[in-house]
Amino acid sequence: MNIRWLVLAVLLSAGVSVALLYGAGEVLSRPATRAIGPPPADLHARSVRIPSGSEEFVAGWFAATTAKTGAVLLLHGVRSDRTQMLGRARALHRQGYTVLMIDLPAHGESTGDRITFGAKESAGVIAALTFLREKAPGERIGVIGVSLGAASTVLAKIESPPQAVVVESMYPTIEEAVADRLAMRLGPFGATLAPLLLWQLPARTGVKPEQLRPIERIASLGAPVLVASGSEDQHTTWAETERLFHSALAPKELWRVEGAAHVDLYAYNPSDYERKVLTFLNKHLRSNG
């Protein structure tokens, strides 16, 4: 009798776990769209809508300068929007950079029916880079991508690469990203449940896990890269960040942000961020690098 109840309890527990993970798959891929509104007055930007496919577009703010000394595309993290990048945009604009901030597909005011963790969001990155080249002709272009924004950049097949790329807190493979997050919430056993989330990907998003492995694409960026992450980040561990860095081609730089978890690295320490990232961008966008 006791064994029978134990077996039933285990089966019930397994069933509940499957149901919870199925629900989590729905929530994680559901669009994070919302109204953003006009840009803040101090940024001196205008709202834009950039076509990214048939009846698709990415919304953003475009702040041009007359300095003609470089342009930077800013890409936010998952379930966020362009406002996450305001601190970076203001710092860059003060330095004379033209800045474009967009909502990635299925985020903010952009179109999109599912979050795909970088696969389909890459179309928004390509569209934004095309727009930036048209509006800032002849200028060297940089990209700063945070988490999802970083993965979307690395996974994009960009025909004309930018001249500098900053990737922050980026996962190496979707398998590791899911396992890390489940382990954080459920302990070491949680990582073993990752396949229950990953099998939903194709059905929900039309994307296979093998399409979501930035570590296999980072060497194809064709641009100098700065790889940054927090030393205490458990969403993407430091060991995973080091693997990403080693997979990238030179010229490359690695920045370990001591004490930071999976947080906004600019907000964590603005002065250190500006010193490190602006030095990197200035080197590659305002010189022969």
GROMACS .gro file of N, CA and C in nm, residues 141-267:
model
  381
  141ILE      N    1   2.965   5.212  -3.757
  141ILE     CA    2   2.848   5.172  -3.678
  141ILE      C    3   2.885   5.070  -3.572
  142GLY      N    4   2.832   5.091  -3.454
  142GLY     CA    5   2.848   4.997  -3.345
  142GLY      C    6   2.714   4.944  -3.298
  143VAL      N    7   2.716   4.832  -3.227
  143VAL     CA    8   2.595   4.772  -3.171
  143VAL      C    9   2.623   4.737  -3.025
  144ILE      N   10   2.530   4.771  -2.938
  144ILE     CA   11   2.533   4.725  -2.800
  144ILE      C   12   2.407   4.642  -2.778
  145GLY      N   13   2.424   4.512  -2.747
  145GLY     CA   14   2.311   4.424  -2.724
  145GLY      C   15   2.315   4.365  -2.585
  146VAL      N   16   2.203   4.369  -2.516
  146VAL     CA   17   2.192   4.316  -2.381
  146VAL      C   18   2.113   4.185  -2.384
  147SER      N   19   2.173   4.075  -2.341
  147SER     CA   20   2.104   3.947  -2.328
  147SER      C   21   2.035   3.909  -2.460
  148LEU      N   22   1.903   3.921  -2.468
  148LEU     CA   23   1.832   3.889  -2.592
  148LEU      C   24   1.884   3.974  -2.708
  149GLY      N   25   1.911   4.102  -2.682
  149GLY     CA   26   1.962   4.189  -2.786
  149GLY      C   27   2.097   4.143  -2.838
  150ALA      N   28   2.180   4.092  -2.748
  150ALA     CA   29   2.311   4.040  -2.788
  150ALA      C   30   2.294   3.914  -2.873
  151ALA      N   31   2.210   3.822  -2.827
  151ALA     CA   32   2.188   3.698  -2.903
  151ALA      C   33   2.128   3.727  -3.039
  152SER      N   34   2.035   3.822  -3.046
  152SER     CA   35   1.973   3.858  -3.174
  152SER      C   36   2.076   3.910  -3.272
  153THR      N   37   2.175   3.985  -3.222
  153THR     CA   38   2.280   4.039  -3.307
  153THR      C   39   2.372   3.928  -3.358
  154VAL      N   40   2.414   3.842  -3.268
  154VAL     CA   41   2.508   3.735  -3.304
  154VAL      C   42   2.442   3.634  -3.398
  155LEU      N   43   2.313   3.608  -3.379
  155LEU     CA   44   2.243   3.510  -3.462
  155LEU      C   45   2.203   3.567  -3.598
  156ALA      N   46   2.202   3.699  -3.610
  156ALA     CA   47   2.165   3.762  -3.738
  156ALA      C   48   2.274   3.736  -3.843
  157LYS      N   49   2.231   3.713  -3.964
  157LYS     CA   50   2.325   3.696  -4.074
  157LYS      C   51   2.340   3.832  -4.143
  158ILE      N   52   2.431   3.912  -4.088
  158ILE     CA   53   2.449   4.050  -4.132
  158ILE      C   54   2.547   4.055  -4.248
  159GLU      N   55   2.500   4.100  -4.363
  159GLU     CA   56   2.586   4.101  -4.482
  159GLU      C   57   2.700   4.202  -4.470
  160SER      N   58   2.669   4.320  -4.417
  160SER     CA   59   2.772   4.423  -4.397
  160SER      C   60   2.788   4.444  -4.247
  161PRO      N   61   2.885   4.377  -4.185
  161PRO     CA   62   2.899   4.382  -4.039
  161PRO      C   63   2.926   4.523  -3.988
  162PRO      N   64   2.883   4.552  -3.867
  162PRO     CA   65   2.919   4.679  -3.803
  162PRO      C   66   3.068   4.680  -3.772
  163GLN      N   67   3.116   4.793  -3.725
  163GLN     CA   68   3.259   4.806  -3.695
  163GLN      C   69   3.294   4.774  -3.550
  164ALA      N   70   3.193   4.757  -3.465
  164ALA     CA   71   3.217   4.721  -3.324
  164ALA      C   72   3.088   4.665  -3.267
  165VAL      N   73   3.100   4.560  -3.183
  165VAL     CA   74   2.984   4.498  -3.120
  165VAL      C   75   3.013   4.474  -2.973
  166VAL      N   76   2.920   4.514  -2.888
  166VAL     CA   77   2.927   4.487  -2.744
  166VAL      C   78   2.815   4.389  -2.712
  167VAL      N   79   2.850   4.270  -2.660
  167VAL     CA   80   2.749   4.173  -2.619
  167VAL      C   81   2.753   4.160  -2.467
  168GLU      N   82   2.639   4.181  -2.405
  168GLU     CA   83   2.631   4.179  -2.259
  168GLU      C   84   2.541   4.064  -2.212
  169SER      N   85   2.590   3.986  -2.117
  169SER     CA   86   2.509   3.885  -2.049
  169SER      C   87   2.438   3.792  -2.147
  170MET      N   88   2.510   3.744  -2.246
  170MET     CA   89   2.450   3.661  -2.352
  170MET      C   90   2.468   3.512  -2.323
  171TYR      N   91   2.363   3.436  -2.344
  171TYR     CA   92   2.371   3.292  -2.325
  171TYR      C   93   2.451   3.227  -2.439
  172PRO      N   94   2.523   3.117  -2.414
  172PRO     CA   95   2.595   3.048  -2.521
  172PRO      C   96   2.506   2.959  -2.606
  173THR      N   97   2.418   2.882  -2.541
  173THR     CA   98   2.322   2.797  -2.611
  173THR      C   99   2.190   2.804  -2.536
  174ILE      N  100   2.080   2.784  -2.607
  174ILE     CA  101   1.949   2.788  -2.541
  174ILE      C  102   1.936   2.674  -2.441
  175GLU      N  103   2.002   2.561  -2.469
  175GLU     CA  104   1.997   2.448  -2.375
  175GLU      C  105   2.055   2.489  -2.239
  176GLU      N  106   2.170   2.558  -2.243
  176GLU     CA  107   2.232   2.602  -2.117
  176GLU      C  108   2.151   2.713  -2.051
  177ALA      N  109   2.094   2.802  -2.131
  177ALA     CA  110   2.014   2.910  -2.076
  177ALA      C  111   1.896   2.856  -1.997
  178VAL      N  112   1.826   2.759  -2.053
  178VAL     CA  113   1.710   2.700  -1.986
  178VAL      C  114   1.754   2.622  -1.862
  179ALA      N  115   1.859   2.542  -1.876
  179ALA     CA  116   1.907   2.462  -1.763
  179ALA      C  117   1.952   2.552  -1.647
  180ASP      N  118   2.022   2.660  -1.678
  180ASP     CA  119   2.068   2.752  -1.573
  180ASP      C  120   1.950   2.812  -1.497
  181ARG      N  121   1.848   2.852  -1.569
  181ARG     CA  122   1.734   2.918  -1.505
  181ARG      C  123   1.652   2.820  -1.422
  182LEU      N  124   1.637   2.698  -1.470
  182LEU     CA  125   1.564   2.598  -1.392
  182LEU      C  126   1.642   2.559  -1.267
  183ALA      N  127   1.774   2.550  -1.279
  183ALA     CA  128   1.856   2.517  -1.162
  183ALA      C  129   1.849   2.627  -1.057
  184MET      N  130   1.841   2.752  -1.100
  184MET     CA  131   1.830   2.863  -1.006
  184MET      C  132   1.702   2.853  -0.923
  185ARG      N  133   1.595   2.808  -0.986
  185ARG     CA  134   1.465   2.806  -0.919
  185ARG      C  135   1.434   2.674  -0.849
  186LEU      N  136   1.488   2.565  -0.901
  186LEU     CA  137   1.451   2.433  -0.848
  186LEU      C  138   1.569   2.354  -0.793
  187GLY      N  139   1.688   2.414  -0.795
  187GLY     CA  140   1.806   2.342  -0.750
  187GLY      C  141   1.865   2.260  -0.864
  188PRO      N  142   1.972   2.185  -0.835
  188PRO     CA  143   2.041   2.107  -0.941
  188PRO      C  144   1.948   2.017  -1.020
  189PHE      N  145   1.847   1.959  -0.953
  189PHE     CA  146   1.753   1.871  -1.024
  189PHE      C  147   1.679   1.945  -1.134
  190GLY      N  148   1.659   2.075  -1.116
  190GLY     CA  149   1.583   2.153  -1.213
  190GLY      C  150   1.641   2.148  -1.353
  191ALA      N  151   1.774   2.145  -1.361
  191ALA     CA  152   1.839   2.144  -1.493
  191ALA      C  153   1.798   2.023  -1.575
  192THR      N  154   1.764   1.912  -1.509
  192THR     CA  155   1.727   1.791  -1.582
  192THR      C  156   1.590   1.805  -1.649
  193LEU      N  157   1.514   1.907  -1.608
  193LEU     CA  158   1.382   1.929  -1.666
  193LEU      C  159   1.386   2.016  -1.792
  194ALA      N  160   1.505   2.064  -1.827
  194ALA     CA  161   1.518   2.153  -1.942
  194ALA      C  162   1.455   2.097  -2.070
  195PRO      N  163   1.471   1.968  -2.101
  195PRO     CA  164   1.409   1.916  -2.224
  195PRO      C  165   1.258   1.936  -2.230
  196LEU      N  166   1.191   1.941  -2.113
  196LEU     CA  167   1.046   1.960  -2.111
  196LEU      C  168   1.008   2.099  -2.159
  197LEU      N  169   1.096   2.197  -2.141
  197LEU     CA  170   1.071   2.331  -2.195
  197LEU      C  171   1.116   2.340  -2.340
  198LEU      N  172   1.230   2.279  -2.369
  198LEU     CA  173   1.287   2.294  -2.502
  198LEU      C  174   1.204   2.226  -2.611
  199TRP      N  175   1.135   2.116  -2.579
  199TRP     CA  176   1.057   2.047  -2.682
  199TRP      C  177   0.943   2.134  -2.731
  200GLN      N  178   0.904   2.235  -2.653
  200GLN     CA  179   0.795   2.323  -2.692
  200GLN      C  180   0.836   2.428  -2.795
  201LEU      N  181   0.965   2.453  -2.806
  201LEU     CA  182   1.013   2.561  -2.892
  201LEU      C  183   0.961   2.553  -3.035
  202PRO      N  184   0.980   2.443  -3.105
  202PRO     CA  185   0.934   2.439  -3.246
  202PRO      C  186   0.784   2.463  -3.260
  203ALA      N  187   0.706   2.403  -3.170
  203ALA     CA  188   0.561   2.416  -3.181
  203ALA      C  189   0.514   2.558  -3.152
  204ARG      N  190   0.576   2.622  -3.054
  204ARG     CA  191   0.532   2.756  -3.014
  204ARG      C  192   0.590   2.866  -3.102
  205THR      N  193   0.713   2.850  -3.147
  205THR     CA  194   0.783   2.959  -3.214
  205THR      C  195   0.829   2.928  -3.356
  206GLY      N  196   0.826   2.800  -3.396
  206GLY     CA  197   0.879   2.763  -3.526
  206GLY      C  198   1.031   2.764  -3.530
  207VAL      N  199   1.094   2.763  -3.414
  207VAL     CA  200   1.240   2.768  -3.404
  207VAL      C  201   1.289   2.644  -3.332
  208LYS      N  202   1.395   2.584  -3.384
  208LYS     CA  203   1.454   2.466  -3.321
  208LYS      C  204   1.568   2.508  -3.227
  209PRO      N  205   1.594   2.429  -3.123
  209PRO     CA  206   1.703   2.465  -3.030
  209PRO      C  207   1.837   2.485  -3.099
  210GLU      N  208   1.865   2.407  -3.202
  210GLU     CA  209   1.994   2.420  -3.270
  210GLU      C  210   2.010   2.554  -3.343
  211GLN      N  211   1.901   2.628  -3.359
  211GLN     CA  212   1.908   2.762  -3.419
  211GLN      C  213   1.944   2.868  -3.315
  212LEU      N  214   1.950   2.829  -3.190
  212LEU     CA  215   1.971   2.925  -3.081
  212LEU      C  216   2.100   2.891  -3.006
  213ARG      N  217   2.209   2.898  -3.078
  213ARG     CA  218   2.340   2.870  -3.020
  213ARG      C  219   2.438   2.980  -3.061
  214PRO      N  220   2.430   3.096  -2.995
  214PRO     CA  221   2.519   3.207  -3.030
  214PRO      C  222   2.667   3.172  -3.026
  215ILE      N  223   2.705   3.078  -2.941
  215ILE     CA  224   2.846   3.042  -2.931
  215ILE      C  225   2.898   2.985  -3.064
  216GLU      N  226   2.808   2.930  -3.145
  216GLU     CA  227   2.848   2.876  -3.274
  216GLU      C  228   2.851   2.982  -3.384
  217ARG      N  229   2.798   3.102  -3.353
  217ARG     CA  230   2.789   3.208  -3.452
  217ARG      C  231   2.880   3.326  -3.422
  218ILE      N  232   2.930   3.336  -3.299
  218ILE     CA  233   3.001   3.457  -3.261
  218ILE      C  234   3.129   3.477  -3.342
  219ALA      N  235   3.190   3.371  -3.388
  219ALA     CA  236   3.311   3.385  -3.470
  219ALA      C  237   3.281   3.442  -3.608
  220SER      N  238   3.152   3.443  -3.646
  220SER     CA  239   3.113   3.494  -3.777
  220SER      C  240   3.069   3.639  -3.774
  221LEU      N  241   3.084   3.705  -3.659
  221LEU     CA  242   3.038   3.843  -3.647
  221LEU      C  243   3.105   3.935  -3.749
  222GLY      N  244   3.234   3.914  -3.770
  222GLY     CA  245   3.306   3.999  -3.863
  222GLY      C  246   3.334   4.137  -3.810
  223ALA      N  247   3.334   4.152  -3.677
  223ALA     CA  248   3.357   4.282  -3.614
  223ALA      C  249   3.432   4.263  -3.483
  224PRO      N  250   3.509   4.363  -3.441
  224PRO     CA  251   3.567   4.359  -3.306
  224PRO      C  252   3.455   4.345  -3.203
  225VAL      N  253   3.478   4.265  -3.100
  225VAL     CA  254   3.371   4.238  -3.004
  225VAL      C  255   3.421   4.254  -2.861
  226LEU      N  256   3.336   4.314  -2.779
  226LEU     CA  257   3.356   4.322  -2.634
  226LEU      C  258   3.252   4.233  -2.569
  227VAL      N  259   3.296   4.131  -2.498
  227VAL     CA  260   3.207   4.038  -2.428
  227VAL      C  261   3.205   4.075  -2.281
  228ALA      N  262   3.087   4.108  -2.228
  228ALA     CA  263   3.076   4.155  -2.089
  228ALA      C  264   2.971   4.075  -2.014
  229SER      N  265   2.997   4.052  -1.886
  229SER     CA  266   2.900   3.984  -1.801
  229SER      C  267   2.937   4.002  -1.656
  230GLY      N  268   2.841   3.983  -1.567
  230GLY     CA  269   2.866   3.995  -1.425
  230GLY      C  270   2.931   3.871  -1.367
  231SER      N  271   3.019   3.891  -1.271
  231SER     CA  272   3.088   3.777  -1.209
  231SER      C  273   2.992   3.686  -1.134
  232GLU      N  274   2.878   3.741  -1.088
  232GLU     CA  275   2.782   3.664  -1.009
  232GLU      C  276   2.658   3.626  -1.089
  233ASP      N  277   2.663   3.641  -1.218
  233ASP     CA  278   2.548   3.608  -1.303
  233ASP      C  279   2.526   3.456  -1.305
  234GLN      N  280   2.407   3.415  -1.264
  234GLN     CA  281   2.374   3.272  -1.267
  234GLN      C  282   2.286   3.235  -1.386
  235HIS      N  283   2.232   3.338  -1.455
  235HIS     CA  284   2.157   3.310  -1.578
  235HIS      C  285   2.253   3.269  -1.689
  236THR      N  286   2.367   3.336  -1.694
  236THR     CA  287   2.478   3.299  -1.782
  236THR      C  288   2.602   3.302  -1.696
  237THR      N  289   2.654   3.188  -1.660
  237THR     CA  290   2.764   3.182  -1.565
  237THR      C  291   2.892   3.240  -1.625
  238TRP      N  292   2.986   3.274  -1.537
  238TRP     CA  293   3.111   3.330  -1.587
  238TRP      C  294   3.187   3.230  -1.674
  239ALA      N  295   3.180   3.103  -1.638
  239ALA     CA  296   3.245   3.000  -1.719
  239ALA      C  297   3.186   2.998  -1.860
  240GLU      N  298   3.055   3.016  -1.872
  240GLU     CA  299   2.991   3.021  -2.003
  240GLU      C  300   3.035   3.145  -2.080
  241THR      N  301   3.046   3.257  -2.010
  241THR     CA  302   3.092   3.381  -2.074
  241THR      C  303   3.234   3.365  -2.127
  242GLU      N  304   3.320   3.300  -2.050
  242GLU     CA  305   3.457   3.277  -2.096
  242GLU      C  306   3.459   3.190  -2.221
  243ARG      N  307   3.371   3.092  -2.227
  243ARG     CA  308   3.363   3.009  -2.347
  243ARG      C  309   3.320   3.090  -2.468
  244LEU      N  310   3.225   3.180  -2.448
  244LEU     CA  311   3.183   3.268  -2.556
  244LEU      C  312   3.300   3.352  -2.605
  245PHE      N  313   3.374   3.409  -2.510
  245PHE     CA  314   3.488   3.492  -2.545
  245PHE      C  315   3.592   3.414  -2.624
  246HIS      N  316   3.623   3.295  -2.579
  246HIS     CA  317   3.724   3.214  -2.648
  246HIS      C  318   3.677   3.173  -2.788
  247SER      N  319   3.546   3.166  -2.810
  247SER     CA  320   3.494   3.129  -2.941
  247SER      C  321   3.496   3.246  -3.039
  248ALA      N  322   3.502   3.368  -2.987
  248ALA     CA  323   3.505   3.487  -3.073
  248ALA      C  324   3.643   3.503  -3.137
  249LEU      N  325   3.645   3.571  -3.250
  249LEU     CA  326   3.771   3.599  -3.318
  249LEU      C  327   3.825   3.735  -3.275
  250ALA      N  328   3.956   3.749  -3.277
  250ALA     CA  329   4.019   3.877  -3.249
  250ALA      C  330   3.993   3.974  -3.365
  251PRO      N  331   3.992   4.105  -3.334
  251PRO     CA  332   4.015   4.167  -3.203
  251PRO      C  333   3.894   4.151  -3.111
  252LYS      N  334   3.923   4.122  -2.986
  252LYS     CA  335   3.816   4.100  -2.889
  252LYS      C  336   3.863   4.140  -2.750
  253GLU      N  337   3.767   4.173  -2.665
  253GLU     CA  338   3.796   4.209  -2.527
  253GLU      C  339   3.695   4.142  -2.436
  254LEU      N  340   3.737   4.112  -2.313
  254LEU     CA  341   3.651   4.048  -2.213
  254LEU      C  342   3.643   4.139  -2.092
  255TRP      N  343   3.521   4.165  -2.045
  255TRP     CA  344   3.501   4.251  -1.928
  255TRP      C  345   3.420   4.176  -1.823
  256ARG      N  346   3.483   4.146  -1.711
  256ARG     CA  347   3.417   4.082  -1.597
  256ARG      C  348   3.373   4.192  -1.501
  257VAL      N  349   3.244   4.208  -1.482
  257VAL     CA  350   3.190   4.312  -1.395
  257VAL      C  351   3.176   4.252  -1.255
  258GLU      N  352   3.271   4.283  -1.171
  258GLU     CA  353   3.277   4.221  -1.039
  258GLU      C  354   3.153   4.254  -0.955
  259GLY      N  355   3.096   4.148  -0.898
  259GLY     CA  356   2.982   4.163  -0.807
  259GLY      C  357   2.847   4.170  -0.874
  260ALA      N  358   2.843   4.184  -1.005
  260ALA     CA  359   2.715   4.199  -1.076
  260ALA      C  360   2.653   4.063  -1.107
  261ALA      N  361   2.523   4.054  -1.090
  261ALA     CA  362   2.448   3.935  -1.130
  261ALA      C  363   2.392   3.960  -1.270
  262HIS      N  364   2.278   3.899  -1.302
  262HIS     CA  365   2.217   3.919  -1.434
  262HIS      C  366   2.134   4.047  -1.426
  263VAL      N  367   2.204   4.159  -1.427
  263VAL     CA  368   2.141   4.289  -1.409
  263VAL      C  369   2.182   4.380  -1.525
  264ASP      N  370   2.121   4.497  -1.529
  264ASP     CA  371   2.160   4.598  -1.626
  264ASP      C  372   2.299   4.648  -1.587
  265LEU      N  373   2.399   4.618  -1.666
  265LEU     CA  374   2.537   4.650  -1.631
  265LEU      C  375   2.562   4.801  -1.632
  266TYR      N  376   2.485   4.874  -1.711
  266TYR     CA  377   2.501   5.021  -1.707
  266TYR      C  378   2.447   5.075  -1.575
  267ALA      N  379   2.329   5.032  -1.538
  267ALA     CA  380   2.270   5.081  -1.412
  267ALA      C  381   2.352   5.035  -1.291
   0.00000   0.00000   0.00000
